[in-house]
PDB file of C-alpha atoms and ligand atoms in Angstrom:
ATOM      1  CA  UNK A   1     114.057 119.936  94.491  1.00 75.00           C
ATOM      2  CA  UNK A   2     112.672 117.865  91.877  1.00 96.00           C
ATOM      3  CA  UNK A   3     110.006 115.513  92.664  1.00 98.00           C
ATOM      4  CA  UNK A   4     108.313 112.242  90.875  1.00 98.00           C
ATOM      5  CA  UNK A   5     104.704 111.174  91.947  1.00 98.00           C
ATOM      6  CA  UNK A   6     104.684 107.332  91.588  1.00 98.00           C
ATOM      7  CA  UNK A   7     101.291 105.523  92.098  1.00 98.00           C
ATOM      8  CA  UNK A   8     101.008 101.443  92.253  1.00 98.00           C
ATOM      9  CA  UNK A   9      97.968  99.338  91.652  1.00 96.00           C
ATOM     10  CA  UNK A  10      96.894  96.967  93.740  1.00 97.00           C
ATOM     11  CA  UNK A  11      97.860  93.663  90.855  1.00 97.00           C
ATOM     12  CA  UNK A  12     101.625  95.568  91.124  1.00 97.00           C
ATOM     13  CA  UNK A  13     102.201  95.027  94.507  1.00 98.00           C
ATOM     14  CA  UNK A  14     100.293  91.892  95.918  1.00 98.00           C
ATOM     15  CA  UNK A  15     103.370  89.706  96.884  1.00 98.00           C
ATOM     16  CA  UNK A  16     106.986  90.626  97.190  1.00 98.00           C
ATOM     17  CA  UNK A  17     107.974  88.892  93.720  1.00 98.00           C
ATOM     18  CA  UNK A  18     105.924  91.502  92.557  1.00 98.00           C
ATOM     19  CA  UNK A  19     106.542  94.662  94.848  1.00 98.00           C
ATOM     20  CA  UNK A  20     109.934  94.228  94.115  1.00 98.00           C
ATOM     21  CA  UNK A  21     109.301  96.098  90.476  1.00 98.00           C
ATOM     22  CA  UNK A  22     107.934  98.206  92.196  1.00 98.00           C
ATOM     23  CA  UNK A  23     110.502  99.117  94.595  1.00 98.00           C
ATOM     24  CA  UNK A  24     112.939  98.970  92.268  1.00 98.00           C
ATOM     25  CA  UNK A  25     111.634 101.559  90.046  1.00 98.00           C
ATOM     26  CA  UNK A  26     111.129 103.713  93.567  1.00 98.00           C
ATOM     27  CA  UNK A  27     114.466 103.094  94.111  1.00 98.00           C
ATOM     28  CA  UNK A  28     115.555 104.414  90.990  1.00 98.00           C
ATOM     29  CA  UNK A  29     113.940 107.846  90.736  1.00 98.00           C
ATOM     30  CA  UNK A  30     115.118 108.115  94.248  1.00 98.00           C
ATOM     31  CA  UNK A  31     118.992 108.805  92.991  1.00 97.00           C
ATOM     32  CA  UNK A  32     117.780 111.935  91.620  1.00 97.00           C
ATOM     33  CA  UNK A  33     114.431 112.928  93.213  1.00 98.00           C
ATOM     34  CA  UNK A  34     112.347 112.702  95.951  1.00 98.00           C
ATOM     35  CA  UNK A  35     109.623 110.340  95.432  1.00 98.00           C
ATOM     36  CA  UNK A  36     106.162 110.202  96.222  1.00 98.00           C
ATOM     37  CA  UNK A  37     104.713 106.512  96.243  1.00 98.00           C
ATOM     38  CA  UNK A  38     101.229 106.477  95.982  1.00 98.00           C
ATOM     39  CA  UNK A  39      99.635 103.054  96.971  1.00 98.00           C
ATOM     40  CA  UNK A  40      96.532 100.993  96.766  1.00 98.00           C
ATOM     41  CA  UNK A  41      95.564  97.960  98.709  1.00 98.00           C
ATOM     42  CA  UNK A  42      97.496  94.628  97.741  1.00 98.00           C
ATOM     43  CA  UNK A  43      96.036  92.429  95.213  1.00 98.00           C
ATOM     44  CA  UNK A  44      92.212  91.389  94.398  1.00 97.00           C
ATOM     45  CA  UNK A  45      89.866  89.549  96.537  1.00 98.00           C
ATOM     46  CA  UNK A  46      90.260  86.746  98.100  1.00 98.00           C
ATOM     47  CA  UNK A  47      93.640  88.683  98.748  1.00 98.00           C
ATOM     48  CA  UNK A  48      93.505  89.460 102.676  1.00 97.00           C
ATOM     49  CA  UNK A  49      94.173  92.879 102.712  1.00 98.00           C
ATOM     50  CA  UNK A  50      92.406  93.716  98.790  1.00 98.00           C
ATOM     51  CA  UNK A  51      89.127  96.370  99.205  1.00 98.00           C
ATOM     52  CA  UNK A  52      86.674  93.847  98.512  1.00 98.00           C
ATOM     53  CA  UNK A  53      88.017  91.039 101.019  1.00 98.00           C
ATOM     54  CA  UNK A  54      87.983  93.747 103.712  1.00 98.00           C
ATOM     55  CA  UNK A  55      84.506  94.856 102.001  1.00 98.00           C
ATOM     56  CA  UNK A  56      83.176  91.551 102.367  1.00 98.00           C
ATOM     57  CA  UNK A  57      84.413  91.244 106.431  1.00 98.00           C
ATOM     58  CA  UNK A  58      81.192  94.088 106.347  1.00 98.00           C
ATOM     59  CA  UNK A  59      77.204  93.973 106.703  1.00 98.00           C
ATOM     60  CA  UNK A  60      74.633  96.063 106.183  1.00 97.00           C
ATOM     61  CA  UNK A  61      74.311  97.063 110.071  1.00 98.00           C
ATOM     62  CA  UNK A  62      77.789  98.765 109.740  1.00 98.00           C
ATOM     63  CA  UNK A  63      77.340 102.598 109.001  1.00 98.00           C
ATOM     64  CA  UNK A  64      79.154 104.184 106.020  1.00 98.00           C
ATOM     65  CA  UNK A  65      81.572 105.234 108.563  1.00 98.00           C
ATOM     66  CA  UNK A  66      82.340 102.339 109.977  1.00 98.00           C
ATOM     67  CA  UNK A  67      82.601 101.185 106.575  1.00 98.00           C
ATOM     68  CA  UNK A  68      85.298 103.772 105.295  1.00 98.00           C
ATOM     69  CA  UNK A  69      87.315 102.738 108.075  1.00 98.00           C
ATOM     70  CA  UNK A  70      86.926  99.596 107.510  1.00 98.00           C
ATOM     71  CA  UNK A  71      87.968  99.667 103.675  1.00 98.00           C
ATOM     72  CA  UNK A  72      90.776 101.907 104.512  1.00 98.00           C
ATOM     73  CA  UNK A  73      92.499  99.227 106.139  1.00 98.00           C
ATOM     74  CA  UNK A  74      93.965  98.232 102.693  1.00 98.00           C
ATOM     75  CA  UNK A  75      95.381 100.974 101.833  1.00 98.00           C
ATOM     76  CA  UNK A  76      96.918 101.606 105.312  1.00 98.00           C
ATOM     77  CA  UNK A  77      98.502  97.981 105.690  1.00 98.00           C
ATOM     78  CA  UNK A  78      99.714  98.663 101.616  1.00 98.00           C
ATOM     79  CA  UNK A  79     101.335 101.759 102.305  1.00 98.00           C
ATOM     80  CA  UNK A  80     103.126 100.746 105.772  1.00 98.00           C
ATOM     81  CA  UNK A  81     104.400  97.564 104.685  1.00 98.00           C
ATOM     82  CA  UNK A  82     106.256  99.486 101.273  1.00 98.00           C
ATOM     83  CA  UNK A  83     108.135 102.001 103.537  1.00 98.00           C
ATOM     84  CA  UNK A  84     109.411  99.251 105.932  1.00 98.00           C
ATOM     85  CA  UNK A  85     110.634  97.288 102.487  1.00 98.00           C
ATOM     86  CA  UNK A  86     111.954 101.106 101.420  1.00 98.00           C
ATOM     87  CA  UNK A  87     113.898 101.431 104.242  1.00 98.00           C
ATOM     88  CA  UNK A  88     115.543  98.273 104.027  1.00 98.00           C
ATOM     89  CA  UNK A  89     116.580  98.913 100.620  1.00 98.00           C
ATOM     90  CA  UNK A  90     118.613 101.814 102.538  1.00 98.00           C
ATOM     91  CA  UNK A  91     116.204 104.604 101.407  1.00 98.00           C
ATOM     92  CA  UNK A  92     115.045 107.437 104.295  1.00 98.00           C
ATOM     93  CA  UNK A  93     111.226 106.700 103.624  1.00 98.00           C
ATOM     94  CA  UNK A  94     108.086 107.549 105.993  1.00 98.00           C
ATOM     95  CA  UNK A  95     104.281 106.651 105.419  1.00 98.00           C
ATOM     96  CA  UNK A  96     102.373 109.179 105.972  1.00 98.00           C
ATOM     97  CA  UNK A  97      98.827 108.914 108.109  1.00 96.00           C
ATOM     98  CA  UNK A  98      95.537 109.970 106.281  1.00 94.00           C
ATOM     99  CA  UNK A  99      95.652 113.012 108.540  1.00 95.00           C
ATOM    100  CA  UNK A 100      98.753 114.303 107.428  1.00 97.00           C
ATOM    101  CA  UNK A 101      98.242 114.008 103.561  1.00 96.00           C
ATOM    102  CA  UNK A 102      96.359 116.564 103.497  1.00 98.00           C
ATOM    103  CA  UNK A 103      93.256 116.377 101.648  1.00 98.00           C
ATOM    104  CA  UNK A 104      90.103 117.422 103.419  1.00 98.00           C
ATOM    105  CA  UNK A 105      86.662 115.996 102.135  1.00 98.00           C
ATOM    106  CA  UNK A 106      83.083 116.205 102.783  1.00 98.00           C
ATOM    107  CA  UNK A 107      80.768 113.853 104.925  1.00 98.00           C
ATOM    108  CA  UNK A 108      80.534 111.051 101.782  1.00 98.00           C
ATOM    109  CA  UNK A 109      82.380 108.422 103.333  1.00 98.00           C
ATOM    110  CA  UNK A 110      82.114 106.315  99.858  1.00 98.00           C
ATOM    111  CA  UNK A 111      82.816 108.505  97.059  1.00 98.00           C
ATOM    112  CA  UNK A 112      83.844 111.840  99.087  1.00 98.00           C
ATOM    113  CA  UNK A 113      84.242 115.617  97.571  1.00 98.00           C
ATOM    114  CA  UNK A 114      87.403 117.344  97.937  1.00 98.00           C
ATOM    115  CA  UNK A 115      86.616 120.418 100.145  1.00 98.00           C
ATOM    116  CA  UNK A 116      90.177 121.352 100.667  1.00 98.00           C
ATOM    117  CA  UNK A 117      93.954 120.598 100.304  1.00 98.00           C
ATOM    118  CA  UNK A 118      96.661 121.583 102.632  1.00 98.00           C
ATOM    119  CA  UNK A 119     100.385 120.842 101.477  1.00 98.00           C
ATOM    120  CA  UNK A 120     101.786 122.123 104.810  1.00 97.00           C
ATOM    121  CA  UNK A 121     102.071 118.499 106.124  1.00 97.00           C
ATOM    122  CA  UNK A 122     103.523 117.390 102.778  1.00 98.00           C
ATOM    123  CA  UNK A 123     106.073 119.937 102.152  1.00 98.00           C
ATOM    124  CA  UNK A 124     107.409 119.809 106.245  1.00 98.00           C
ATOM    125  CA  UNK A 125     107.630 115.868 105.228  1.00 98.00           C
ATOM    126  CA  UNK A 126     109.767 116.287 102.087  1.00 98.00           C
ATOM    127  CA  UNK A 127     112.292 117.909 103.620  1.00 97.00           C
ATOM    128  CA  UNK A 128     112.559 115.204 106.190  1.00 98.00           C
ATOM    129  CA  UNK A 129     112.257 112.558 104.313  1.00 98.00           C
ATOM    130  CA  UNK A 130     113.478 111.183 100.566  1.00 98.00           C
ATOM    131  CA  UNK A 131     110.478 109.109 100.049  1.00 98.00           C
ATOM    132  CA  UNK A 132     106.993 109.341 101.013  1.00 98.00           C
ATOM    133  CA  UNK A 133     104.485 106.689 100.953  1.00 98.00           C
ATOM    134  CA  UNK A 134     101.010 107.827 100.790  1.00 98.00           C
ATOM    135  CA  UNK A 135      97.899 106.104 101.159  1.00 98.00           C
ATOM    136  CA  UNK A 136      96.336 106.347  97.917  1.00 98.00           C
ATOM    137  CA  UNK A 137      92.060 106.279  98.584  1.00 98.00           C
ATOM    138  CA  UNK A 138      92.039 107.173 102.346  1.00 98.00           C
ATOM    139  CA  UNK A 139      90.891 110.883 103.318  1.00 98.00           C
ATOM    140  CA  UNK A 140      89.749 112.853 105.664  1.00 98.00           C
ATOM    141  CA  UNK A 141      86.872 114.781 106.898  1.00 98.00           C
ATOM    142  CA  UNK A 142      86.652 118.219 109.042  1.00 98.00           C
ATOM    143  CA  UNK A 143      85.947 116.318 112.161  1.00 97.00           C
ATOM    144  CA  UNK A 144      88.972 114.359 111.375  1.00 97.00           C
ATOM    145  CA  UNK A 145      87.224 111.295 110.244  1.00 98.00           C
ATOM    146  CA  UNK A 146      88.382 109.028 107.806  1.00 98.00           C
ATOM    147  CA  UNK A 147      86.290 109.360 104.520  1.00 98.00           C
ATOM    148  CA  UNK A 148      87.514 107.535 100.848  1.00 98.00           C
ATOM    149  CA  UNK A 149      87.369 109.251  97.417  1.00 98.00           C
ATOM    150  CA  UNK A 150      85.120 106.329  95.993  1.00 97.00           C
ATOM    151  CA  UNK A 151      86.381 103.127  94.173  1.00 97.00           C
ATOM    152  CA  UNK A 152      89.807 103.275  91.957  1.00 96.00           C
ATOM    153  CA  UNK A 153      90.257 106.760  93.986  1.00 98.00           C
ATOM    154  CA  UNK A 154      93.827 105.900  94.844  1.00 98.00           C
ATOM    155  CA  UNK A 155      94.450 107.663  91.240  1.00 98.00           C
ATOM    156  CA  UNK A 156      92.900 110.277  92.285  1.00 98.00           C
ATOM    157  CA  UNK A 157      94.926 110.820  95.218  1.00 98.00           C
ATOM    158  CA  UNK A 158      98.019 110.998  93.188  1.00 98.00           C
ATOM    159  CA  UNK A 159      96.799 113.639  91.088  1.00 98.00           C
ATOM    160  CA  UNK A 160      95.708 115.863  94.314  1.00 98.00           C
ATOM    161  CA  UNK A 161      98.824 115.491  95.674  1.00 98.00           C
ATOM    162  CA  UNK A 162     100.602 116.216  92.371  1.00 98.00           C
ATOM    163  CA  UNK A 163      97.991 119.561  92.098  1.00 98.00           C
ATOM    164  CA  UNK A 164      99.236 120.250  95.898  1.00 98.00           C
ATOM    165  CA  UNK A 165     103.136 120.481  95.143  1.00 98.00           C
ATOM    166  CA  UNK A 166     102.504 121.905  91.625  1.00 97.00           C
ATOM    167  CA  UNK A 167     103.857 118.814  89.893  1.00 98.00           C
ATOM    168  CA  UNK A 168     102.951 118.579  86.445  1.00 97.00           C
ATOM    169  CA  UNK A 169     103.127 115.493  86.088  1.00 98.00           C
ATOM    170  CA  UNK A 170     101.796 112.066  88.028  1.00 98.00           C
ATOM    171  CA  UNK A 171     102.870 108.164  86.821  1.00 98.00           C
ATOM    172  CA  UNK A 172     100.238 105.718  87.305  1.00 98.00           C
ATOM    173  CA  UNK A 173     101.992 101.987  87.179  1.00 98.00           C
ATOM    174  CA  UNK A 174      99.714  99.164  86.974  1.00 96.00           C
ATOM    175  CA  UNK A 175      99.655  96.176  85.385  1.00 92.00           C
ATOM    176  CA  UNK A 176      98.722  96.494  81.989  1.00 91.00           C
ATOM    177  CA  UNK A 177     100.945  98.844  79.787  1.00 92.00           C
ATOM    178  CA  UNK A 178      99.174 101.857  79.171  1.00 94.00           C
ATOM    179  CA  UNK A 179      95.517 101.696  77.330  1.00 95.00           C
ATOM    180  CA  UNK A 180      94.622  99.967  73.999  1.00 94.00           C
ATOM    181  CA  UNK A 181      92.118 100.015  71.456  1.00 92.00           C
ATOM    182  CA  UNK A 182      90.719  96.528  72.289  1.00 90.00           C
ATOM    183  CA  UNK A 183      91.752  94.195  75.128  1.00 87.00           C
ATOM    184  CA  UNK A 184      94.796  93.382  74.642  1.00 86.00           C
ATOM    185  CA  UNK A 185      94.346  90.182  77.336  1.00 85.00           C
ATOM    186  CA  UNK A 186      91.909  88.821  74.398  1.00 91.00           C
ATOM    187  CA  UNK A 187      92.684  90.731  71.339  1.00 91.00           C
ATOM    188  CA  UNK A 188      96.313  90.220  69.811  1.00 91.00           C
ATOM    189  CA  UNK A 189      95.971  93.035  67.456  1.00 93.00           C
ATOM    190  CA  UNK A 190      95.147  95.437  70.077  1.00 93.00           C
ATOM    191  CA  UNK A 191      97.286  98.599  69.587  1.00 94.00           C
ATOM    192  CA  UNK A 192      98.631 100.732  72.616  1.00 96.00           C
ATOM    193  CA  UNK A 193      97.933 104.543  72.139  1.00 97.00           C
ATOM    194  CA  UNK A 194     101.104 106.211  72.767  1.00 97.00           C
ATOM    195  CA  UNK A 195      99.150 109.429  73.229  1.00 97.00           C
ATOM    196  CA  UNK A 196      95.550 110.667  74.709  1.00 97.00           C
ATOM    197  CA  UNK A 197      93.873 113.510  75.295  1.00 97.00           C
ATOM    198  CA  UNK A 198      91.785 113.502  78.834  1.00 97.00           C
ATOM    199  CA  UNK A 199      88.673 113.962  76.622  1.00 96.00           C
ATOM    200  CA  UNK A 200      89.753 110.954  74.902  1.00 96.00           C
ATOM    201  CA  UNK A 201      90.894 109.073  78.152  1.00 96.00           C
ATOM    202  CA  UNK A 202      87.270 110.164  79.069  1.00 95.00           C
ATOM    203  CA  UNK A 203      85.482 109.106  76.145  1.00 94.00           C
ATOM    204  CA  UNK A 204      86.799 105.571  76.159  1.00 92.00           C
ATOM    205  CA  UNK A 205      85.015 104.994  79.536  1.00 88.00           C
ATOM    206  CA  UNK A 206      87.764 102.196  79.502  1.00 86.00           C
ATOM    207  CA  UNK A 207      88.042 101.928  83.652  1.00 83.00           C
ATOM    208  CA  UNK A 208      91.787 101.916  83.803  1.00 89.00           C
ATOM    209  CA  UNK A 209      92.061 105.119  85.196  1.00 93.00           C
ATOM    210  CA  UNK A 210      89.563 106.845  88.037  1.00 92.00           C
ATOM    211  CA  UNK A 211      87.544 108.637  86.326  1.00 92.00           C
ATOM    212  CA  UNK A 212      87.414 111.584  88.627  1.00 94.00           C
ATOM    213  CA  UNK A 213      91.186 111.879  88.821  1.00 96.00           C
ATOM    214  CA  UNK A 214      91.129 112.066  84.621  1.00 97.00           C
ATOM    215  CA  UNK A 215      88.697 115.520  85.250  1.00 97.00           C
ATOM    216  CA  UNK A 216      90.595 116.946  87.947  1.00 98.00           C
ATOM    217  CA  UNK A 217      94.135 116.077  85.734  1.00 98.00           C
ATOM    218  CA  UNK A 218      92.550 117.877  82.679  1.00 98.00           C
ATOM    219  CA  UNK A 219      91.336 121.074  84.996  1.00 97.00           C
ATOM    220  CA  UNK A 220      94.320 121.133  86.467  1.00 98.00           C
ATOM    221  CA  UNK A 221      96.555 120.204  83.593  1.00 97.00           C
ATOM    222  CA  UNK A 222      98.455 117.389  85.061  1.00 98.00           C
ATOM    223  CA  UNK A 223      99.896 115.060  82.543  1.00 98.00           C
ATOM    224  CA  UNK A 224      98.909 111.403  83.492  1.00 98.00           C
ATOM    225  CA  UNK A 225     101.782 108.520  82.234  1.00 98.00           C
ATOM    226  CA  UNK A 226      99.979 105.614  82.528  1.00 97.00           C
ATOM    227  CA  UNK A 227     102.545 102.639  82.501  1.00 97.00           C
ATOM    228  CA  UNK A 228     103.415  98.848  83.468  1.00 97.00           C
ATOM    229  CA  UNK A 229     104.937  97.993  86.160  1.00 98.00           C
ATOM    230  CA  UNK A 230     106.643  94.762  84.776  1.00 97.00           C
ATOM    231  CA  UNK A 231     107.102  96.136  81.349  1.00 95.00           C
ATOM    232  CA  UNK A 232     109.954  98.424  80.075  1.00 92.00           C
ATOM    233  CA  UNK A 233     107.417  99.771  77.107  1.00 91.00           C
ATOM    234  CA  UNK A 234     106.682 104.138  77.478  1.00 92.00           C
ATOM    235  CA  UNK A 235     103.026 103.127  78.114  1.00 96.00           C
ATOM    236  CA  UNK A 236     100.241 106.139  77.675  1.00 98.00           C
ATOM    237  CA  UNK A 237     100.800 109.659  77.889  1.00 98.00           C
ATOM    238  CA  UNK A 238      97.436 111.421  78.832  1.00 98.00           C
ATOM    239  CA  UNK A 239      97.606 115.198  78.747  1.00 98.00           C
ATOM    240  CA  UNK A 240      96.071 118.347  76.824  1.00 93.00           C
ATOM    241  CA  UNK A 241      97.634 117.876  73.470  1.00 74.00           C
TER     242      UNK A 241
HETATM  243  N1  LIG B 301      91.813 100.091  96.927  1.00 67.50           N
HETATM  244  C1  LIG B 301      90.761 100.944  96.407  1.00 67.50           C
HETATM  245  C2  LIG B 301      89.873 100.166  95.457  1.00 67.50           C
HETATM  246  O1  LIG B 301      90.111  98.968  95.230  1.00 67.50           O
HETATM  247  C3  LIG B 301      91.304 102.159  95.738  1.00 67.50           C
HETATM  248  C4  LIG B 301      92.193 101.903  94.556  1.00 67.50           C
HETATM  249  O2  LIG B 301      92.671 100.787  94.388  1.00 67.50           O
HETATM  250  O3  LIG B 301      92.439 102.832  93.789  1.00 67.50           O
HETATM  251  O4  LIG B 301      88.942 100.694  94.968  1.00 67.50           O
HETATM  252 MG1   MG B 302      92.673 101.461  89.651  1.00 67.50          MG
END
């Protein structure tokens, strides 16, 4: 079975104009593979299902809990609304519920630790099913809570779910085109690095990718392809060499 790990940014996938890149690229890898779709929540704040709109709907009385679950909302709206647009485009796809992806964390309901990962869910899943959407972010904890892996974590989850199937290999769409020397929203001249090593990734401190999910890639030796969305260019290749 071959198998592609897709993630989507939140700016990818805000509106259906723009999900339908998304989809379509799903779509495509599907004819050959299955797919995993990992997903963030739609859009930015004000958008009414982005992290920070849903963090904002909080106070300070709410526990970190209460919190997690709140924030998680995103990602679990995201992820159900791409499988029913999957499965109108004809494809056999199934979003999966943070207790059956399979990664186990500690009691940090913000920025959990990894603990565990258990691909028996996942594998059962992929035989069933072409595509499966997962909800990038969203965890869980022994007492089958729902903990997050911390802001931007959604990359993360696509390179623990990659490290659970042994895939080498995880694409991160978003909606720049892979990473640049300068900003290339300000800077012209910027110039896209075709290649990076994680320590470079690292070094930039450049916030494109989670910075977590750039460690656990390099221990793990999962090659990252960061690329856009809405653009046909190859993007970033982060990896060992
Ligand atoms: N939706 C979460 C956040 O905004 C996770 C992610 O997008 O990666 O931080
Ligand atoms: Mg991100």
């Amino acid at each position: 079975m071959k198998l592609k790990i897709c993630k989507f940014g939140g700016t990818s996938i805000s509106n259906d104009e723009k999900s339908q890149f998304a989809l379509d690229i799903v779509k495509e890898k599907a004819l050959e593979n299955k797919v995993i779709l990992v997903i963030s929540a739609m859009g930015r704040y004000p958008d009414a299902y982005a992290t920070d709109t849903l963090a904002s709907l909080g106070n300070e009385y709410l526990s970190e809990q209460e919190m997690a679950r709140l924030l998680s909302m995103g990602e679990l709206v995201s992820s159900i609304r791409m499988c029913g647009k999957l499965r109108e485009l004809g494809l056999n796809a199934y979003a999966l519920s943070f207790r059956e992806n399979g990664i186990l964390t500690d009691d940090n309901y913000a920025n959990a630790s990894v603990l565990h990962l258990d691909n028996t869910e996942l594998l059962k899943l992929l035989e069933a099913y072409d595509v499966l959407v997962v909800c990038g972010f969203v965890a869980m904890n022994a007492m089958g809570e729902i903990t997050t892996l911390g802001r931007g974590g959604s990359d993360f989850t696509a390179v623990l779910i990659a490290h659970m199937l042994n895939c080498g290999e995880v694409e991160i769409y978003t909606d720049v085109d892979g990473i640049y020397d300068l900003d290339p929203k300000i800077n012209q001249h910027a110039k896209r690095y075709k290649e990076l090593t994680y320590h470079q990734m690292l070094a930039l401190h450049c916030r494109v990718l989670h910075e977590r999910c750039v460690e656990y890639a390099a221990k793990n030796k999962i090659r990252i392809l960061l690329k856009g969305t809405f653009s046909k260019e190859n993007g970033t290749i982060v990896s060992e060499d």
